[in-house]
Structure formats: structure tokens, C-alpha cells
Amino acid sequence: VHCDREGAVNPGKLFWIGQLDNSGGSVFIIYRAVNRNVFCISRSAFEINQWDTNLIPDSSYEEEGVDELDSTRIVGGQFAVPNQFPFMAVVHRLLGNGMTSQCGGTIISSRWVLTAGHCVVSGPKQFLVVFGICNKTGIEYNSYNGPGVAMLTNKAILHPNYQTTLNDIALLYMPRNIPFRASIQPIKLAGYNYVKKSFTGRTGAVIGWGKDGSSGAGTKRLKYAFLPIISNKECSTYWAVTEKHVCTSASYHQDACQGDSGGPLIVFKNNVPLQIGIVSYGDGYCPSNKPGVFTRVVTFIDWIQQVTKLRF
């Protein structure tokens, strides 16, 4: 419902990222209608260029088993809703004896998932990868029972020059085609056209199922948060970053945390999500006053194309 057809108030403005209708936009402001328990959307999409501090809604929204859309942490941020980030994947690593570790990943083609190198670097190379979900309920040790699609794979390709904080990138190859639908879609990668683009001053979104804080457990529900992208010069006062990294400020008490590793940092180009980073490392305390560090995707396009035999 567009706002020009409903009376609307603005008790708590929030952002929706994702296709809502056929208007072609992907980022909208949503308002609560006055006389009905529905949300309406702004008529046209817009580009997010700065952080909006008034992102906490005062009402609940229910859809396909999702409870209220609130401002719980990624650390910091909001819960996602179905189909909002159809490129997201849970990368559930099987360590043996019922033990697992978790990362995020992104679908980049019908067979390939992009993730962080440290998510695959040591230990058993067996992964349960789940697509098309917001809620992780139903994921067991090596099986999944839920509305999404799950695949087991043991084909993980780590960058040959991987180090703990450098070249932190890997690819997972799926045993069969990922079935694309509304809730499962590939993301566009920042390719050669973005080699000289710094993104400094833009606002990025980080997405994942990671911890709510340094002492919290991983969340069952997908979350996202907006973070300002800062220069590598500013970031280098905290971390030994190179041109292969991109950094975000944590000055708004939001951050990626453990379990978000391998997930994306995205911006929007013509209202289309564009992955520019992969969650790599940061302070162990979440949220932190130190920047978050991401693998800069564009610097690895050659390697991604070499491995996948695809063009991005």
C-alpha cells in the first residue's frame, strides 16, 4: 500500500531493503498507516547516503512466522523479513562429534557461494549450506527441516594466499543447481567497474545470523545493520589494513560479530544490492569502538572468475 493511498504517521521510521512491488525500487521508507494495522511505503525508492538514527518502529509486523520487526542487535540493527535478502546463505560447518561452527555466505551463481576464508581454513571440509530462510530453526547437525533449501558440500576452495587477516576469501561449490525463486537469488558483485571506487562516506549494510554481543549466542533470525564506510587511512589507526580491505565505523554502536563472518557488506547501485565486502575480522568485543574489517570483493574478482569459470 503506497502512502498516498493511506493516511500515515511517522512514529518510528524504518528502512526496508528489498523489492516490494513493480516500481523498480529496492530501498523505501515505511510508515505505519493511521487507521489500519498495516504499513505503507514511500512512492519511490531512494539511496541511503547517511545513517538515520530514527530506525526503531513502535508497532509489530507479522508475516510467514516472523514476529515483531524490532531493533534487536546484529549487534545493532533490525530483524530481516522473508525475501528481503534472498542472496543470503547459512554456512553450517560440521566439525564431528555433533560439533559445528557457523558463518554466513552469499549466492553468486547457481552453483557457487562466496564466504570468508577463515570459515573453511582448517578442520573437516563438510558444510551444510541453507538457502532461502530468515529463521534458522530446523537446522540440525547435518540436516535441515524447514521452508528453505539445504545442500551438503565438501568442496571448499580457499584462496591460495590466505592469511588470518589477508586474502580472507573462499568459495563453496554446490553439488547441484541452487533452485532460484523469490526467496533465493544471487547477488551482484562489485566487479572491474569498481576497481577505483573507495565507497568512503557511503552507508553499507551488513547482514548475518551472528551473535547479539560478545557474550551472547547467535541469533536464530537474520539481522541487518547500517554502517558508515570509512577510509582505509582512518581504519589503519586500529588495524593493519591494505587495499584488499574495506572498513566500516562502529561509532553508532552497531557491528558485525562472531557468526556473521563470511556474510556480505552491501551498498546500493541504482537501487540494486551490490556486494563490496565479506565480513572478515574486528574487535572480539561486540559492539566495539574499533572499525569492522571486510575483504574487498573487487580485488578478488580475477580469482573468483578463475575458480568459477564465470564472468562477474
PDB file of C-alpha atoms in Angstrom, residues 6-306:
ATOM      1  CA  GLU A   6      -3.390   5.650   3.203  1.00  0.00           C
ATOM      2  CA  GLY A   7      -3.179   8.179   5.969  1.00  0.00           C
ATOM      3  CA  ALA A   8       0.218   7.655   7.529  1.00  0.00           C
ATOM      4  CA  VAL A   9       2.099   8.700  10.603  1.00  0.00           C
ATOM      5  CA  ASN A  10       5.786   8.552  11.317  1.00  0.00           C
ATOM      6  CA  PRO A  11       6.069   7.234  14.889  1.00  0.00           C
ATOM      7  CA  GLY A  12       9.235   5.321  14.052  1.00  0.00           C
ATOM      8  CA  LYS A  13      10.679   5.416  10.594  1.00  0.00           C
ATOM      9  CA  LEU A  14      12.486   2.294   9.376  1.00  0.00           C
ATOM     10  CA  PHE A  15      14.129   1.102   6.194  1.00  0.00           C
ATOM     11  CA  TRP A  16      13.034  -1.829   4.064  1.00  0.00           C
ATOM     12  CA  ILE A  17      15.717  -3.212   1.774  1.00  0.00           C
ATOM     13  CA  GLY A  18      14.293  -5.411  -0.940  1.00  0.00           C
ATOM     14  CA  GLN A  19      11.839  -5.490  -3.807  1.00  0.00           C
ATOM     15  CA  LEU A  20       8.351  -4.529  -2.648  1.00  0.00           C
ATOM     16  CA  ASP A  21       6.432  -4.123  -5.880  1.00  0.00           C
ATOM     17  CA  ASN A  22       6.956  -3.426  -9.575  1.00  0.00           C
ATOM     18  CA  SER A  23       8.080   0.148  -9.092  1.00  0.00           C
ATOM     19  CA  GLY A  24      11.686  -0.940  -9.603  1.00  0.00           C
ATOM     20  CA  GLY A  25      12.995   0.361  -6.295  1.00  0.00           C
ATOM     21  CA  SER A  26      14.701  -1.580  -3.564  1.00  0.00           C
ATOM     22  CA  VAL A  27      15.061   0.848  -0.629  1.00  0.00           C
ATOM     23  CA  PHE A  28      11.976   2.523   0.793  1.00  0.00           C
ATOM     24  CA  ILE A  29      10.876   4.380   3.890  1.00  0.00           C
ATOM     25  CA  ILE A  30       7.979   2.597   5.588  1.00  0.00           C
ATOM     26  CA  TYR A  31       5.354   4.336   7.721  1.00  0.00           C
ATOM     27  CA  ARG A  32       2.531   2.931   9.818  1.00  0.00           C
ATOM     28  CA  ALA A  33      -0.939   3.760   8.497  1.00  0.00           C
ATOM     29  CA  VAL A  34      -3.164   5.751  10.880  1.00  0.00           C
ATOM     30  CA  ASN A  35      -6.393   3.779  10.870  1.00  0.00           C
ATOM     31  CA  ARG A  36      -5.211   0.299   9.935  1.00  0.00           C
ATOM     32  CA  ASN A  37      -2.639  -2.077  11.330  1.00  0.00           C
ATOM     33  CA  VAL A  38      -0.624  -2.030   8.116  1.00  0.00           C
ATOM     34  CA  PHE A  39       2.496  -0.357   6.833  1.00  0.00           C
ATOM     35  CA  CYS A  40       2.603   1.816   3.757  1.00  0.00           C
ATOM     36  CA  ILE A  41       5.656   2.654   1.692  1.00  0.00           C
ATOM     37  CA  SER A  42       7.015   5.778   0.124  1.00  0.00           C
ATOM     38  CA  ARG A  43       6.153   6.038  -3.575  1.00  0.00           C
ATOM     39  CA  SER A  44       9.741   5.937  -4.797  1.00  0.00           C
ATOM     40  CA  ALA A  45      12.975   4.408  -3.692  1.00  0.00           C
ATOM     41  CA  PHE A  46      15.949   6.408  -2.509  1.00  0.00           C
ATOM     42  CA  GLU A  47      19.658   5.957  -1.981  1.00  0.00           C
ATOM     43  CA  ILE A  48      20.832   5.767   1.629  1.00  0.00           C
ATOM     44  CA  ASN A  49      23.709   8.215   1.951  1.00  0.00           C
ATOM     45  CA  GLN A  50      23.828   8.653   5.683  1.00  0.00           C
ATOM     46  CA  TRP A  51      22.785   6.913   8.828  1.00  0.00           C
ATOM     47  CA  ASP A  52      19.281   7.681  10.045  1.00  0.00           C
ATOM     48  CA  THR A  53      19.178   7.425  13.832  1.00  0.00           C
ATOM     49  CA  ASN A  54      15.388   7.043  13.996  1.00  0.00           C
ATOM     50  CA  LEU A  55      15.074   3.444  12.840  1.00  0.00           C
ATOM     51  CA  ILE A  56      13.065   1.864  15.636  1.00  0.00           C
ATOM     52  CA  PRO A  57       9.422   1.051  14.805  1.00  0.00           C
ATOM     53  CA  ASP A  58       6.767   1.195  17.513  1.00  0.00           C
ATOM     54  CA  SER A  59       4.474  -1.430  16.054  1.00  0.00           C
ATOM     55  CA  SER A  60       4.678  -5.102  15.158  1.00  0.00           C
ATOM     56  CA  TYR A  61       4.513  -6.769  11.799  1.00  0.00           C
ATOM     57  CA  GLU A  62       3.830 -10.435  11.204  1.00  0.00           C
ATOM     58  CA  GLU A  63       4.471 -12.384   8.034  1.00  0.00           C
ATOM     59  CA  GLU A  64       5.231 -16.064   7.446  1.00  0.00           C
ATOM     60  CA  GLY A  65       6.096 -16.814  11.052  1.00  0.00           C
ATOM     61  CA  VAL A  66       8.120 -13.654  11.676  1.00  0.00           C
ATOM     62  CA  ASP A  67       7.236 -11.934  14.917  1.00  0.00           C
ATOM     63  CA  GLU A  68       7.574  -8.234  15.550  1.00  0.00           C
ATOM     64  CA  LEU A  69      10.029  -6.297  13.440  1.00  0.00           C
ATOM     65  CA  ASP A  70      12.133  -4.701  16.154  1.00  0.00           C
ATOM     66  CA  SER A  71      15.553  -3.202  16.654  1.00  0.00           C
ATOM     67  CA  THR A  72      17.393  -6.100  18.289  1.00  0.00           C
ATOM     68  CA  ARG A  73      21.119  -6.244  17.540  1.00  0.00           C
ATOM     69  CA  ILE A  74      23.274  -7.812  14.806  1.00  0.00           C
ATOM     70  CA  VAL A  75      24.969  -6.114  17.003  1.00  0.00           C
ATOM     71  CA  GLY A  76      22.675  -3.154  16.385  1.00  0.00           C
ATOM     72  CA  GLY A  77      20.112  -3.062  13.624  1.00  0.00           C
ATOM     73  CA  GLN A  78      16.893  -4.839  12.787  1.00  0.00           C
ATOM     74  CA  PHE A  79      15.456  -8.245  12.012  1.00  0.00           C
ATOM     75  CA  ALA A  80      15.057  -9.106   8.353  1.00  0.00           C
ATOM     76  CA  VAL A  81      11.816 -10.469   6.908  1.00  0.00           C
ATOM     77  CA  PRO A  82      11.285 -13.167   4.256  1.00  0.00           C
ATOM     78  CA  ASN A  83      12.660 -12.434   0.763  1.00  0.00           C
ATOM     79  CA  GLN A  84      14.410  -9.282   1.942  1.00  0.00           C
ATOM     80  CA  PHE A  85      17.904 -10.700   1.390  1.00  0.00           C
ATOM     81  CA  PRO A  86      17.406 -13.674  -0.934  1.00  0.00           C
ATOM     82  CA  PHE A  87      21.143 -13.947  -1.619  1.00  0.00           C
ATOM     83  CA  MET A  88      21.983 -14.946   1.979  1.00  0.00           C
ATOM     84  CA  ALA A  89      23.110 -18.447   2.921  1.00  0.00           C
ATOM     85  CA  VAL A  90      23.818 -20.129   6.254  1.00  0.00           C
ATOM     86  CA  VAL A  91      27.183 -21.908   6.109  1.00  0.00           C
ATOM     87  CA  HIS A  92      26.944 -24.595   8.802  1.00  0.00           C
ATOM     88  CA  ARG A  93      30.264 -26.394   9.209  1.00  0.00           C
ATOM     89  CA  LEU A  94      30.270 -29.977  10.513  1.00  0.00           C
ATOM     90  CA  LEU A  95      33.242 -30.470  12.850  1.00  0.00           C
ATOM     91  CA  GLY A  96      32.480 -34.004  14.033  1.00  0.00           C
ATOM     92  CA  ASN A  97      31.069 -35.389  17.285  1.00  0.00           C
ATOM     93  CA  GLY A  98      27.996 -33.201  16.886  1.00  0.00           C
ATOM     94  CA  MET A  99      30.068 -30.007  16.949  1.00  0.00           C
ATOM     95  CA  THR A 100      29.532 -27.228  14.423  1.00  0.00           C
ATOM     96  CA  SER A 101      30.648 -23.711  13.583  1.00  0.00           C
ATOM     97  CA  GLN A 102      28.698 -21.115  11.669  1.00  0.00           C
ATOM     98  CA  CYS A 103      29.354 -18.481   9.056  1.00  0.00           C
ATOM     99  CA  GLY A 104      27.344 -16.601   6.511  1.00  0.00           C
ATOM    100  CA  GLY A 105      27.729 -16.624   2.762  1.00  0.00           C
ATOM    101  CA  THR A 106      26.222 -15.185  -0.397  1.00  0.00           C
ATOM    102  CA  ILE A 107      24.879 -16.845  -3.522  1.00  0.00           C
ATOM    103  CA  ILE A 108      26.835 -15.581  -6.526  1.00  0.00           C
ATOM    104  CA  SER A 109      25.633 -18.114  -9.139  1.00  0.00           C
ATOM    105  CA  SER A 110      23.555 -21.284  -9.439  1.00  0.00           C
ATOM    106  CA  ARG A 111      26.437 -23.380  -8.050  1.00  0.00           C
ATOM    107  CA  TRP A 112      28.720 -21.057  -6.080  1.00  0.00           C
ATOM    108  CA  VAL A 113      28.592 -19.456  -2.617  1.00  0.00           C
ATOM    109  CA  LEU A 114      31.058 -16.770  -1.536  1.00  0.00           C
ATOM    110  CA  THR A 115      32.268 -16.721   2.073  1.00  0.00           C
ATOM    111  CA  ALA A 116      35.301 -15.878   4.231  1.00  0.00           C
ATOM    112  CA  GLY A 117      38.489 -17.910   4.103  1.00  0.00           C
ATOM    113  CA  HIS A 118      38.652 -18.367   7.865  1.00  0.00           C
ATOM    114  CA  CYS A 119      35.284 -20.145   7.688  1.00  0.00           C
ATOM    115  CA  VAL A 120      36.839 -23.059   5.777  1.00  0.00           C
ATOM    116  CA  VAL A 121      40.576 -22.907   6.539  1.00  0.00           C
ATOM    117  CA  SER A 122      41.122 -25.766   8.978  1.00  0.00           C
ATOM    118  CA  GLY A 123      39.339 -28.884  10.124  1.00  0.00           C
ATOM    119  CA  PRO A 124      36.813 -31.025   8.260  1.00  0.00           C
ATOM    120  CA  LYS A 125      35.624 -29.755   4.878  1.00  0.00           C
ATOM    121  CA  GLN A 126      31.966 -30.687   5.255  1.00  0.00           C
ATOM    122  CA  PHE A 127      29.263 -27.997   5.155  1.00  0.00           C
ATOM    123  CA  LEU A 128      25.502 -27.852   5.360  1.00  0.00           C
ATOM    124  CA  VAL A 129      24.512 -24.774   3.355  1.00  0.00           C
ATOM    125  CA  VAL A 130      20.942 -23.479   3.720  1.00  0.00           C
ATOM    126  CA  PHE A 131      19.264 -21.026   1.346  1.00  0.00           C
ATOM    127  CA  GLY A 132      16.030 -19.038   1.343  1.00  0.00           C
ATOM    128  CA  ILE A 133      15.467 -18.558   5.064  1.00  0.00           C
ATOM    129  CA  CYS A 134      15.350 -15.814   7.658  1.00  0.00           C
ATOM    130  CA  ASN A 135      14.929 -18.144  10.620  1.00  0.00           C
ATOM    131  CA  LYS A 136      17.482 -20.904  11.257  1.00  0.00           C
ATOM    132  CA  THR A 137      15.028 -23.089  13.160  1.00  0.00           C
ATOM    133  CA  GLY A 138      15.120 -26.566  11.666  1.00  0.00           C
ATOM    134  CA  ILE A 139      18.880 -26.769  11.109  1.00  0.00           C
ATOM    135  CA  GLU A 140      20.253 -29.878  12.801  1.00  0.00           C
ATOM    136  CA  TYR A 141      23.815 -31.175  12.802  1.00  0.00           C
ATOM    137  CA  ASN A 142      23.812 -32.433   9.205  1.00  0.00           C
ATOM    138  CA  SER A 143      20.208 -31.999   8.109  1.00  0.00           C
ATOM    139  CA  TYR A 144      17.549 -29.341   7.729  1.00  0.00           C
ATOM    140  CA  ASN A 145      13.767 -29.459   8.069  1.00  0.00           C
ATOM    141  CA  GLY A 146      12.136 -26.187   7.110  1.00  0.00           C
ATOM    142  CA  PRO A 147      10.890 -23.967   4.275  1.00  0.00           C
ATOM    143  CA  GLY A 148      14.334 -23.318   2.785  1.00  0.00           C
ATOM    144  CA  VAL A 149      16.675 -25.411   0.663  1.00  0.00           C
ATOM    145  CA  ALA A 150      19.682 -27.234   2.130  1.00  0.00           C
ATOM    146  CA  MET A 151      22.676 -28.869   0.463  1.00  0.00           C
ATOM    147  CA  LEU A 152      25.671 -30.755   1.826  1.00  0.00           C
ATOM    148  CA  THR A 153      29.014 -29.999   0.207  1.00  0.00           C
ATOM    149  CA  ASN A 154      32.646 -30.870   0.838  1.00  0.00           C
ATOM    150  CA  LYS A 155      34.023 -28.680  -1.934  1.00  0.00           C
ATOM    151  CA  ALA A 156      35.532 -25.598  -0.321  1.00  0.00           C
ATOM    152  CA  ILE A 157      38.150 -23.619  -2.228  1.00  0.00           C
ATOM    153  CA  LEU A 158      40.324 -21.372  -0.074  1.00  0.00           C
ATOM    154  CA  HIS A 159      42.337 -18.532  -1.564  1.00  0.00           C
ATOM    155  CA  PRO A 160      45.878 -19.893  -2.064  1.00  0.00           C
ATOM    156  CA  ASN A 161      47.470 -16.915  -0.299  1.00  0.00           C
ATOM    157  CA  TYR A 162      45.124 -16.920   2.677  1.00  0.00           C
ATOM    158  CA  GLN A 163      46.436 -15.481   5.923  1.00  0.00           C
ATOM    159  CA  THR A 164      44.488 -14.788   9.078  1.00  0.00           C
ATOM    160  CA  THR A 165      43.729 -11.177   8.166  1.00  0.00           C
ATOM    161  CA  LEU A 166      44.644 -11.130   4.472  1.00  0.00           C
ATOM    162  CA  ASN A 167      43.083 -12.781   1.407  1.00  0.00           C
ATOM    163  CA  ASP A 168      40.254 -13.901   3.682  1.00  0.00           C
ATOM    164  CA  ILE A 169      38.005 -15.320   0.979  1.00  0.00           C
ATOM    165  CA  ALA A 170      36.719 -18.736  -0.087  1.00  0.00           C
ATOM    166  CA  LEU A 171      34.195 -20.334  -2.427  1.00  0.00           C
ATOM    167  CA  LEU A 172      31.838 -23.251  -1.817  1.00  0.00           C
ATOM    168  CA  TYR A 173      30.698 -25.383  -4.750  1.00  0.00           C
ATOM    169  CA  MET A 174      27.205 -26.839  -4.525  1.00  0.00           C
ATOM    170  CA  PRO A 175      26.530 -30.435  -5.660  1.00  0.00           C
ATOM    171  CA  ARG A 176      23.555 -29.357  -7.779  1.00  0.00           C
ATOM    172  CA  ASN A 177      21.958 -26.160  -9.036  1.00  0.00           C
ATOM    173  CA  ILE A 178      20.574 -23.837  -6.379  1.00  0.00           C
ATOM    174  CA  PRO A 179      16.832 -23.534  -7.145  1.00  0.00           C
ATOM    175  CA  PHE A 180      16.237 -19.832  -7.669  1.00  0.00           C
ATOM    176  CA  ARG A 181      12.890 -18.375  -6.602  1.00  0.00           C
ATOM    177  CA  ALA A 182      11.658 -15.268  -4.798  1.00  0.00           C
ATOM    178  CA  SER A 183      13.500 -16.196  -1.602  1.00  0.00           C
ATOM    179  CA  ILE A 184      16.672 -17.485  -3.299  1.00  0.00           C
ATOM    180  CA  GLN A 185      18.568 -15.229  -5.706  1.00  0.00           C
ATOM    181  CA  PRO A 186      22.220 -14.417  -6.495  1.00  0.00           C
ATOM    182  CA  ILE A 187      23.768 -11.082  -5.581  1.00  0.00           C
ATOM    183  CA  LYS A 188      25.686  -8.814  -7.917  1.00  0.00           C
ATOM    184  CA  LEU A 189      29.382  -8.499  -7.089  1.00  0.00           C
ATOM    185  CA  ALA A 190      31.416  -5.308  -7.322  1.00  0.00           C
ATOM    186  CA  GLY A 191      33.482  -6.082 -10.433  1.00  0.00           C
ATOM    187  CA  TYR A 192      36.021  -4.303 -12.633  1.00  0.00           C
ATOM    188  CA  ASN A 193      33.933  -1.125 -12.837  1.00  0.00           C
ATOM    189  CA  TYR A 194      34.579  -0.603  -9.128  1.00  0.00           C
ATOM    190  CA  VAL A 195      38.363  -1.056  -9.055  1.00  0.00           C
ATOM    191  CA  LYS A 196      38.935   2.645  -8.328  1.00  0.00           C
ATOM    192  CA  LYS A 197      35.820   3.126  -6.189  1.00  0.00           C
ATOM    193  CA  SER A 198      36.535   3.589  -2.482  1.00  0.00           C
ATOM    194  CA  PHE A 199      32.902   3.815  -1.194  1.00  0.00           C
ATOM    195  CA  THR A 200      34.210   6.034   1.624  1.00  0.00           C
ATOM    196  CA  GLY A 201      31.362   8.125   3.016  1.00  0.00           C
ATOM    197  CA  ARG A 202      28.681   5.772   1.751  1.00  0.00           C
ATOM    198  CA  THR A 203      26.470   3.711   4.055  1.00  0.00           C
ATOM    199  CA  GLY A 204      26.745  -0.048   3.809  1.00  0.00           C
ATOM    200  CA  ALA A 205      24.546  -2.784   5.215  1.00  0.00           C
ATOM    201  CA  VAL A 206      25.986  -5.814   6.982  1.00  0.00           C
ATOM    202  CA  ILE A 207      23.778  -8.898   7.228  1.00  0.00           C
ATOM    203  CA  GLY A 208      24.032 -12.095   9.250  1.00  0.00           C
ATOM    204  CA  TRP A 209      22.942 -14.545  11.923  1.00  0.00           C
ATOM    205  CA  GLY A 210      25.841 -13.763  14.269  1.00  0.00           C
ATOM    206  CA  LYS A 211      25.960 -13.056  17.976  1.00  0.00           C
ATOM    207  CA  ASP A 212      23.936 -10.300  19.612  1.00  0.00           C
ATOM    208  CA  GLY A 213      27.041  -9.271  21.540  1.00  0.00           C
ATOM    209  CA  SER A 214      30.404 -10.526  22.727  1.00  0.00           C
ATOM    210  CA  SER A 215      28.778 -12.762  25.354  1.00  0.00           C
ATOM    211  CA  GLY A 216      25.541 -13.556  23.532  1.00  0.00           C
ATOM    212  CA  ALA A 217      24.537 -16.537  21.436  1.00  0.00           C
ATOM    213  CA  GLY A 218      23.999 -16.488  17.711  1.00  0.00           C
ATOM    214  CA  THR A 219      20.562 -15.323  16.685  1.00  0.00           C
ATOM    215  CA  LYS A 220      18.072 -17.660  15.033  1.00  0.00           C
ATOM    216  CA  ARG A 221      16.778 -14.807  12.896  1.00  0.00           C
ATOM    217  CA  LEU A 222      18.595 -12.910  10.204  1.00  0.00           C
ATOM    218  CA  LYS A 223      19.531  -9.329  11.062  1.00  0.00           C
ATOM    219  CA  TYR A 224      20.989  -6.332   9.291  1.00  0.00           C
ATOM    220  CA  ALA A 225      22.555  -3.042  10.327  1.00  0.00           C
ATOM    221  CA  PHE A 226      23.665   0.083   8.505  1.00  0.00           C
ATOM    222  CA  LEU A 227      27.281   1.151   8.984  1.00  0.00           C
ATOM    223  CA  PRO A 228      29.213   4.128   7.593  1.00  0.00           C
ATOM    224  CA  ILE A 229      32.104   3.121   5.322  1.00  0.00           C
ATOM    225  CA  ILE A 230      35.345   4.814   6.345  1.00  0.00           C
ATOM    226  CA  SER A 231      38.671   5.308   4.594  1.00  0.00           C
ATOM    227  CA  ASN A 232      41.463   2.771   4.923  1.00  0.00           C
ATOM    228  CA  LYS A 233      43.616   5.576   6.308  1.00  0.00           C
ATOM    229  CA  GLU A 234      41.229   6.061   9.204  1.00  0.00           C
ATOM    230  CA  CYS A 235      40.902   2.306   9.643  1.00  0.00           C
ATOM    231  CA  SER A 236      44.690   1.859   9.724  1.00  0.00           C
ATOM    232  CA  THR A 237      44.888   3.638  13.068  1.00  0.00           C
ATOM    233  CA  TYR A 238      43.338   0.473  14.517  1.00  0.00           C
ATOM    234  CA  TRP A 239      44.197  -2.345  12.092  1.00  0.00           C
ATOM    235  CA  ALA A 240      46.908  -3.226   9.562  1.00  0.00           C
ATOM    236  CA  VAL A 241      44.655  -2.920   6.523  1.00  0.00           C
ATOM    237  CA  THR A 242      45.663  -2.915   2.856  1.00  0.00           C
ATOM    238  CA  GLU A 243      43.981  -2.086  -0.441  1.00  0.00           C
ATOM    239  CA  LYS A 244      42.389  -5.541  -0.187  1.00  0.00           C
ATOM    240  CA  HIS A 245      40.232  -4.396   2.717  1.00  0.00           C
ATOM    241  CA  VAL A 246      37.263  -2.104   3.254  1.00  0.00           C
ATOM    242  CA  CYS A 247      36.256  -0.841   6.712  1.00  0.00           C
ATOM    243  CA  THR A 248      33.152   0.380   8.491  1.00  0.00           C
ATOM    244  CA  SER A 249      32.839   2.570  11.542  1.00  0.00           C
ATOM    245  CA  ALA A 250      31.255   1.162  14.688  1.00  0.00           C
ATOM    246  CA  SER A 251      30.540   4.640  16.035  1.00  0.00           C
ATOM    247  CA  TYR A 252      26.777   4.013  16.009  1.00  0.00           C
ATOM    248  CA  HIS A 253      27.054   1.050  18.423  1.00  0.00           C
ATOM    249  CA  GLN A 254      26.461  -1.419  15.633  1.00  0.00           C
ATOM    250  CA  ASP A 255      28.815  -4.047  14.344  1.00  0.00           C
ATOM    251  CA  ALA A 256      29.243  -7.435  12.775  1.00  0.00           C
ATOM    252  CA  CYS A 257      30.034 -10.084  15.375  1.00  0.00           C
ATOM    253  CA  GLN A 258      31.117 -13.730  15.647  1.00  0.00           C
ATOM    254  CA  GLY A 259      28.941 -15.850  13.366  1.00  0.00           C
ATOM    255  CA  ASP A 260      28.465 -13.004  10.885  1.00  0.00           C
ATOM    256  CA  SER A 261      31.809 -13.945   9.288  1.00  0.00           C
ATOM    257  CA  GLY A 262      31.550 -14.679   5.589  1.00  0.00           C
ATOM    258  CA  GLY A 263      28.428 -12.577   5.198  1.00  0.00           C
ATOM    259  CA  PRO A 264      28.250  -9.518   2.956  1.00  0.00           C
ATOM    260  CA  LEU A 265      28.778  -5.811   3.174  1.00  0.00           C
ATOM    261  CA  ILE A 266      26.456  -4.306   0.568  1.00  0.00           C
ATOM    262  CA  VAL A 267      25.685  -0.911  -0.913  1.00  0.00           C
ATOM    263  CA  PHE A 268      23.074   0.029  -3.489  1.00  0.00           C
ATOM    264  CA  LYS A 269      23.689   0.975  -7.103  1.00  0.00           C
ATOM    265  CA  ASN A 270      20.562   2.121  -8.920  1.00  0.00           C
ATOM    266  CA  ASN A 271      18.575   0.501  -6.106  1.00  0.00           C
ATOM    267  CA  VAL A 272      20.189  -2.898  -6.723  1.00  0.00           C
ATOM    268  CA  PRO A 273      22.217  -4.502  -3.883  1.00  0.00           C
ATOM    269  CA  LEU A 274      25.912  -4.738  -4.684  1.00  0.00           C
ATOM    270  CA  GLN A 275      28.313  -6.794  -2.568  1.00  0.00           C
ATOM    271  CA  ILE A 276      31.516  -4.890  -1.911  1.00  0.00           C
ATOM    272  CA  GLY A 277      32.824  -6.760   1.126  1.00  0.00           C
ATOM    273  CA  ILE A 278      32.932 -10.022   3.089  1.00  0.00           C
ATOM    274  CA  VAL A 279      32.863  -9.917   6.898  1.00  0.00           C
ATOM    275  CA  SER A 280      36.441 -10.730   7.923  1.00  0.00           C
ATOM    276  CA  TYR A 281      37.570  -9.506  11.349  1.00  0.00           C
ATOM    277  CA  GLY A 282      37.305  -6.877  14.053  1.00  0.00           C
ATOM    278  CA  ASP A 283      37.391  -6.472  17.808  1.00  0.00           C
ATOM    279  CA  GLY A 284      36.341  -9.553  19.788  1.00  0.00           C
ATOM    280  CA  TYR A 285      34.083  -7.319  21.863  1.00  0.00           C
ATOM    281  CA  CYS A 286      30.828  -6.527  20.059  1.00  0.00           C
ATOM    282  CA  PRO A 287      29.820  -3.787  19.644  1.00  0.00           C
ATOM    283  CA  SER A 288      33.220  -2.152  19.606  1.00  0.00           C
ATOM    284  CA  ASN A 289      34.634   1.325  19.139  1.00  0.00           C
ATOM    285  CA  LYS A 290      37.026  -0.143  16.575  1.00  0.00           C
ATOM    286  CA  PRO A 291      36.191  -0.449  12.880  1.00  0.00           C
ATOM    287  CA  GLY A 292      34.987  -3.665  11.322  1.00  0.00           C
ATOM    288  CA  VAL A 293      37.202  -5.048   8.541  1.00  0.00           C
ATOM    289  CA  PHE A 294      35.900  -6.672   5.375  1.00  0.00           C
ATOM    290  CA  THR A 295      37.589  -8.402   2.457  1.00  0.00           C
ATOM    291  CA  ARG A 296      37.262  -6.018  -0.522  1.00  0.00           C
ATOM    292  CA  VAL A 297      35.485  -8.090  -3.184  1.00  0.00           C
ATOM    293  CA  VAL A 298      36.662  -6.163  -6.251  1.00  0.00           C
ATOM    294  CA  THR A 299      40.318  -7.026  -5.543  1.00  0.00           C
ATOM    295  CA  PHE A 300      39.480 -10.732  -5.870  1.00  0.00           C
ATOM    296  CA  ILE A 301      37.297 -10.691  -8.985  1.00  0.00           C
ATOM    297  CA  ASP A 302      40.082 -12.232 -11.081  1.00  0.00           C
ATOM    298  CA  TRP A 303      40.469 -15.109  -8.632  1.00  0.00           C
ATOM    299  CA  ILE A 304      36.691 -15.640  -8.349  1.00  0.00           C
ATOM    300  CA  GLN A 305      36.383 -15.782 -12.139  1.00  0.00           C
ATOM    301  CA  GLN A 306      39.366 -18.122 -12.428  1.00  0.00           C
TER     302      GLN A 306
END
